[in-house]
Amino acid sequence: MTRNRLLIGLGLVSLGALSSSCRRESPAPEPAPTVAAAPAPEAVPAAAPEPAKPKMSHEKLVSFFRLSAAAKAIKPPADTPAQVALGQKLFFEKRLSKNHDISCNSCHDLATFGVDGKPTSEGHKGQKGNRNAPTVFHAAGHVAQFWDGRAATLEDQAAGPMMNPLEMAMPGDKRVLATLNSIPQYVAEFKTAFPADKKAVSVTNAARAIAAFERKLLTTSRFDLFLAGDEKALTEQERRGLELFASSGCTTCHNGPSVGGTSFQKLGVMEDYPTEDQGRFAVTKNEEDLRKFRVPTLRNVEKTGPWFHDGSVTELPTAVRLMGKHQLGMTFTDAEVDDIVAFLKSLTGELPGSGLLSPPELPPSTAATPKPDPT
């Protein structure tokens, strides 16, 4: 028995040693694989806000640009084709200036939407005035002519530059009449255009003919299609710009078919605008007219810069911001400025055909025609 116990003991010791050996030699179990954390989902950019939906009806928007009852009551003269044809020649006639080097078209170039693109135009001997030459397109729809309204009609306006010493500088009516009467073709055309007048050649009739021609200077744009009922004529951005233009109060001044030109307004209603120009006050001497100017048309405004009465603004977005600040007391965001400018560009129209815009063939001078005078 003792021998048996000894054998059992040795067997247990051997098993223990084998177990210990197995524990030492067996490779350590591999650590459980680390499960990587799932990557955070990429941030999805917020959707761009949808453009504001139209808030004003088409009818409401159109209503700002209708002809007023007062304007409807004014009947324009019944211009004849002969008067228009004569007026076109006189519009391009440089011999109506003292030195035969300036015509109406010099400052109101019909090929460039009726402006010369300069802050202030150059007149006789290169002299410059202090105001920008406004476009003659759509001028027939204005309440008055010139920035200060000193000419009530197109006829009054047409005669003014001929005698202005800074512009065409003619010394007086006699010089104008001497020039026109010295050219037989003009004498004949005046008689055809004004058959009821005993003295058809006159400064009054010359201005009347030029005004008849200027009443033909109209453009048609996509905005006119919108006014006529085609709501798709404007893009979404242009429509937003139009609605902002109306809801902000711009149509208080820029209204009617010409989108302006129907009233005199103070420059700097909400915040003073830096200018020494007294505006309409210089004409009326009425304190209420101090720094008031005739509101310009915005038709073709994209093409008629530089802007404002002094031609000091060269970028259309800048003009929009300044008007918002000084006239409305508002600060437009960049996006709002972009929308308004987009609308203003929709006012750019098609120029009339070359039959109106191209310089016509002018009659030749004679020995009796006064010579150029550079003095």
JSON list of C-alpha atoms in Angstrom, two decimals, residues 1-6:
[
{"chain": "A", "resi": 1, "resn": "MET", "atom": "CA", "xyz": [0.00, 0.00, 0.00]},
{"chain": "A", "resi": 2, "resn": "THR", "atom": "CA", "xyz": [2.84, 2.26, 0.86]},
{"chain": "A", "resi": 3, "resn": "ARG", "atom": "CA", "xyz": [4.25, 1.57, -2.59]},
{"chain": "A", "resi": 4, "resn": "ASN", "atom": "CA", "xyz": [0.92, 2.43, -4.18]},
{"chain": "A", "resi": 5, "resn": "ARG", "atom": "CA", "xyz": [0.65, 5.73, -2.33]},
{"chain": "A", "resi": 6, "resn": "LEU", "atom": "CA", "xyz": [4.15, 6.59, -3.46]}
]
